[in-house]
Tab-separated table of C-alpha atoms in Angstrom:
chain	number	residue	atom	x	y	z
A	18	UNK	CA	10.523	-42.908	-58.290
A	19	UNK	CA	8.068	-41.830	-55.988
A	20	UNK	CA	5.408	-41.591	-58.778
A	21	UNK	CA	5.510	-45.491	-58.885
A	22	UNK	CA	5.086	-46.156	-55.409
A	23	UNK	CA	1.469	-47.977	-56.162
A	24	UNK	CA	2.120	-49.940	-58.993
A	25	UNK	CA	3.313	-53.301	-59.112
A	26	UNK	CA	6.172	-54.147	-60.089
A	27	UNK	CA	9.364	-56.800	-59.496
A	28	UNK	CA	12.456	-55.883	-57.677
A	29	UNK	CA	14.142	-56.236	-60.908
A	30	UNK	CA	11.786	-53.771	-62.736
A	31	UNK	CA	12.142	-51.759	-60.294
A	32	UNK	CA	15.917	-51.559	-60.650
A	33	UNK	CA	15.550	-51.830	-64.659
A	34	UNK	CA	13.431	-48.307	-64.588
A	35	UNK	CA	15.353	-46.628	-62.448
A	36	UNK	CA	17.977	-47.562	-64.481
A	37	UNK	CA	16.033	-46.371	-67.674
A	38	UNK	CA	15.030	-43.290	-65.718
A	39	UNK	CA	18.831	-41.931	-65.608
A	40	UNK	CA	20.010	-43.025	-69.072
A	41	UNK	CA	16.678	-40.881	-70.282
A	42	UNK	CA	17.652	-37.901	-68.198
A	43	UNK	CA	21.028	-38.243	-69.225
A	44	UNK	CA	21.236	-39.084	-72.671
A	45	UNK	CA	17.494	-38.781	-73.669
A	46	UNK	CA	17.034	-42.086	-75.400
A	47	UNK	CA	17.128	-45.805	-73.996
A	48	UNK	CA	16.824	-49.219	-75.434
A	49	UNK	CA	15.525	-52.187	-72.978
A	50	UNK	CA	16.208	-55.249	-74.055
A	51	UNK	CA	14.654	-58.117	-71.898
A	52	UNK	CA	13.741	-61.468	-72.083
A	53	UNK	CA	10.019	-62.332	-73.237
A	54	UNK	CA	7.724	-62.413	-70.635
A	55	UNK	CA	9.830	-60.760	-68.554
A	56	UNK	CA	7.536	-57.440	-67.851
A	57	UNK	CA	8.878	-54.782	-70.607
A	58	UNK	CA	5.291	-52.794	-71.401
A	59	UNK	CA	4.958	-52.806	-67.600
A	60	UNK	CA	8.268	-51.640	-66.907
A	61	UNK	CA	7.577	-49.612	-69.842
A	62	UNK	CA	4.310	-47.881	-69.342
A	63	UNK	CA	6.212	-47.113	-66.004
A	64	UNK	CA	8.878	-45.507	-67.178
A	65	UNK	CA	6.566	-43.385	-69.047
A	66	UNK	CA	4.981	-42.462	-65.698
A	67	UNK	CA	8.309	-41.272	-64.740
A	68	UNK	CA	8.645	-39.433	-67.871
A	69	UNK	CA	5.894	-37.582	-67.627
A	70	UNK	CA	5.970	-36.270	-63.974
A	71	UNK	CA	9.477	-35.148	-64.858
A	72	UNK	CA	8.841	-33.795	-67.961
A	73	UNK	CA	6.543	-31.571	-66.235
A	74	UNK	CA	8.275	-30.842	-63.440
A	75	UNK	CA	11.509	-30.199	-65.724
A	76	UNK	CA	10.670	-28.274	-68.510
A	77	UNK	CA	7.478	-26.266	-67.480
A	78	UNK	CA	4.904	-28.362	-69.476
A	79	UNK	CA	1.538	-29.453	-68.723
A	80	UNK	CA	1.709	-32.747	-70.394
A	81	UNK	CA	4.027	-35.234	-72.718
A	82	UNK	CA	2.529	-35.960	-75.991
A	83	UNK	CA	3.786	-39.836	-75.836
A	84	UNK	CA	3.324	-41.719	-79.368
A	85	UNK	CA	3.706	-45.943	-78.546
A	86	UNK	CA	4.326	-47.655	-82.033
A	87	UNK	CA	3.938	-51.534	-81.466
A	88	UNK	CA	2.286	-54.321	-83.097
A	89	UNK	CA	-1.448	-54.589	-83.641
A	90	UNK	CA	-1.472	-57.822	-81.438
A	91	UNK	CA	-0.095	-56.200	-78.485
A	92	UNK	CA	-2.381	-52.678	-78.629
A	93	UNK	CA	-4.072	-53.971	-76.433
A	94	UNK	CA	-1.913	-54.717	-73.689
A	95	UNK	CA	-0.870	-51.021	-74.063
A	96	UNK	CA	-3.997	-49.809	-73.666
A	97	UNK	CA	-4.853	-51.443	-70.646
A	98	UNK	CA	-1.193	-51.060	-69.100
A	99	UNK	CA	-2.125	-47.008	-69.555
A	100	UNK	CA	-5.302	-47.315	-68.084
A	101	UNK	CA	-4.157	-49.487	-65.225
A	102	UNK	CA	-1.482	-46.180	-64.430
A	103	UNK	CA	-4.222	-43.367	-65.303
A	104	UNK	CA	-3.149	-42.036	-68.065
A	105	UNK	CA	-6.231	-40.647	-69.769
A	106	UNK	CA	-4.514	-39.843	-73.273
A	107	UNK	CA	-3.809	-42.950	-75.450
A	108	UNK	CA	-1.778	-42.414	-78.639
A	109	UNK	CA	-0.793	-46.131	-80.168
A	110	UNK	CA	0.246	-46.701	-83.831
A	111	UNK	CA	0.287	-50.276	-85.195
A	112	UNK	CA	3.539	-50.549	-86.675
A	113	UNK	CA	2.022	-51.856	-89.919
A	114	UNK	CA	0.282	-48.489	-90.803
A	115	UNK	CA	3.977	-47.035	-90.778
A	116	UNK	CA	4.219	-49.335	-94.073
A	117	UNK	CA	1.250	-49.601	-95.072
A	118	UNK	CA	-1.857	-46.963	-94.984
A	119	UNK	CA	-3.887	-44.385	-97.001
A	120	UNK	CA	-2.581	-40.773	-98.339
A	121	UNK	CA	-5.082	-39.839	-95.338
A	122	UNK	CA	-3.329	-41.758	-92.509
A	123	UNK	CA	0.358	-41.301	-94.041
A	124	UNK	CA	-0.473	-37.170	-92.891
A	125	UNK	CA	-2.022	-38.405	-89.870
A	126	UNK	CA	0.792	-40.992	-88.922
A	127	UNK	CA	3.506	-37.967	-89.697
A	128	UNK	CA	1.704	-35.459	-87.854
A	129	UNK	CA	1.839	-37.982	-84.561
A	130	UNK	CA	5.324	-38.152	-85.575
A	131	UNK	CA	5.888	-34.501	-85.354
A	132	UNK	CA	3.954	-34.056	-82.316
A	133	UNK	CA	5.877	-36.915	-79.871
A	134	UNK	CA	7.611	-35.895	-77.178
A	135	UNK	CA	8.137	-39.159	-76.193
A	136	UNK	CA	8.400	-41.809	-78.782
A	137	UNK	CA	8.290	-45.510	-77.684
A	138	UNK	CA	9.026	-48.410	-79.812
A	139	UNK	CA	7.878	-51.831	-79.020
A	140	UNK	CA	9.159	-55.130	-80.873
A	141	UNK	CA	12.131	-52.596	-82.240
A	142	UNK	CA	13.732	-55.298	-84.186
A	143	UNK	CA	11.019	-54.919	-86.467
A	144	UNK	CA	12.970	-51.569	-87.638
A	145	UNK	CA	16.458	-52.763	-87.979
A	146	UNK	CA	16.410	-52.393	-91.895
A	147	UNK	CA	16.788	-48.790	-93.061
A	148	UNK	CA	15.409	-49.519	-96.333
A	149	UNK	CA	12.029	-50.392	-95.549
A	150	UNK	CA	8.799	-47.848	-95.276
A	151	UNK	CA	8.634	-48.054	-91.784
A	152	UNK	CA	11.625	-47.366	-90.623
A	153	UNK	CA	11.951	-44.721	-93.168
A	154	UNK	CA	8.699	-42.938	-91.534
A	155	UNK	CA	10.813	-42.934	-88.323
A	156	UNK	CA	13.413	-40.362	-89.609
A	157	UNK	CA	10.348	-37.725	-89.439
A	158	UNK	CA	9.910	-38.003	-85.904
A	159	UNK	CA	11.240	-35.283	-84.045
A	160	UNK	CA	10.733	-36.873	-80.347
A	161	UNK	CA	12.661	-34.941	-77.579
A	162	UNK	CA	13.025	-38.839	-76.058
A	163	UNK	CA	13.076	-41.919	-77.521
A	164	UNK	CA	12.457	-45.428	-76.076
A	165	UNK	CA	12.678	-48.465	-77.924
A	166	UNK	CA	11.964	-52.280	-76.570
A	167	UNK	CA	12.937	-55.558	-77.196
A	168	UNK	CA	13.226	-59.032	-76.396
A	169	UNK	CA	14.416	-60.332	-79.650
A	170	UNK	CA	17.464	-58.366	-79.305
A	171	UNK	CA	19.259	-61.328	-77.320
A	172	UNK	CA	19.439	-63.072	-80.636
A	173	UNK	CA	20.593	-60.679	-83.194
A	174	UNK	CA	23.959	-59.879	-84.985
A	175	UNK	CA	26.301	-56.987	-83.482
A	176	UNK	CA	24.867	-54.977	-86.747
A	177	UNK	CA	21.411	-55.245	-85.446
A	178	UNK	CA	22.552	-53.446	-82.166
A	179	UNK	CA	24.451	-50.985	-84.011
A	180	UNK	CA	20.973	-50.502	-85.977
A	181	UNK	CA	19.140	-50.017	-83.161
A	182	UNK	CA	21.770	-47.190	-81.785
A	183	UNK	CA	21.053	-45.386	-84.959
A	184	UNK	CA	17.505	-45.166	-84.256
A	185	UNK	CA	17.971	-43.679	-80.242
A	186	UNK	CA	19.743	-41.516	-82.111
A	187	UNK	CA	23.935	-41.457	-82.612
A	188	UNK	CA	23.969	-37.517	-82.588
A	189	UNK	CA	23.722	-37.884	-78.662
A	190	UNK	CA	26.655	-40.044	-77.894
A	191	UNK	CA	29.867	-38.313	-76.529
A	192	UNK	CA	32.460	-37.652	-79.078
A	193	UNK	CA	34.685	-40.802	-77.914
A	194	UNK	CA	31.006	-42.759	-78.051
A	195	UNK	CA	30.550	-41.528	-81.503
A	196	UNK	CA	34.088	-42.458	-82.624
A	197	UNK	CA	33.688	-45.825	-81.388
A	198	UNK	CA	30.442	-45.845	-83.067
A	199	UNK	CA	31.584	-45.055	-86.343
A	200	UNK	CA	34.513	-47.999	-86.088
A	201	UNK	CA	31.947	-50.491	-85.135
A	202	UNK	CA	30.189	-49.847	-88.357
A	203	UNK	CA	32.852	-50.002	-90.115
A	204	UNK	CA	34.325	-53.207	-88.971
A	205	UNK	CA	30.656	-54.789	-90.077
């Protein structure tokens, strides 16, 4: 986590990313569900810091094409969490265009889709029903990792976490994992 060192962060983020860090390297997808206010686009934005240097380091690329779908209230805050950690390249997506947007923007929207390494999803509890347009646009992503954050999470039904395992992406869990998987849905 040396590529952290300067940015400031609680001992509990701290712990939380590193945390993040191995279930990513591991598994390649992670869900973080925290409280509100508790610090998840700056734990976050540095986990994608991680990402990146070992993305680089890893797999012989010169970058990580990062796509951050979140609400339009809160592009901000992403914006200035990636400037505050010098990361030059900004690619945010209001979650509403997913939904809602021109024939123009729909190519444009699944052509960021296509191009994510890294896909992180803030507010994910926005995408827990598979019926709707914007979760639907999620299915063409083709992200090597996937991230998705919550704080809403706390309060939902056992379906909505079995919801949000479908979007990280079930075809990575371990055989037992994926058995267990399948009876949980069942049982709901």
């Amino acid at each position: 986590l040396k590529e952290i060192n300067g940015v400031n962060l609680w001992p509990s983020q701290r712990m939380a990313l590193a945390q993040a860090l191995n279930i990513v390297k591991e598994n390649g997808n992670v869900l973080i569900a925290e409280p509100t206010g508790s610090g998840k686009t700056r734990l976050v934005s540095s986990l994608r810091l991680c990402l990146t240097h070992w993305y680089i380091e890893s797999r012989k690329k010169n970058r990580l094409e990062t796509l951050i779908i979140c609400p339009k209230v809160v592009e901000g805050n992403w914006e200035n969490e990636s400037l505050e950690l010098s990361f030059i390249s900004q690619s945010q997506l209001s979650m509403g265009l997913l939904s809602n947007s021109s024939k123009r923007n729909k190519k444009i929207i699944s052509k960021k889709l296509n191009n994510a390494d890294l896909l992180i999803i803030d507010e994910a509890h926005n995408f827990l029903s598979q019926t709707s347009k914007r979760s639907q646009k999620l299915e063409d992503c083709l992200a090597d990792n996937i991230v998705l954050s919550t704080a809403t999470l706390i309060n939902k039904k056992a379906k909505d976490l079995l919801r949000l395992i479908e979007l990280l992406d079930v075809d990575n869990l371990e055989d037992e994992e994926l058995e267990e998987y399948i009876q949980l849905k069942k049982s709901w």
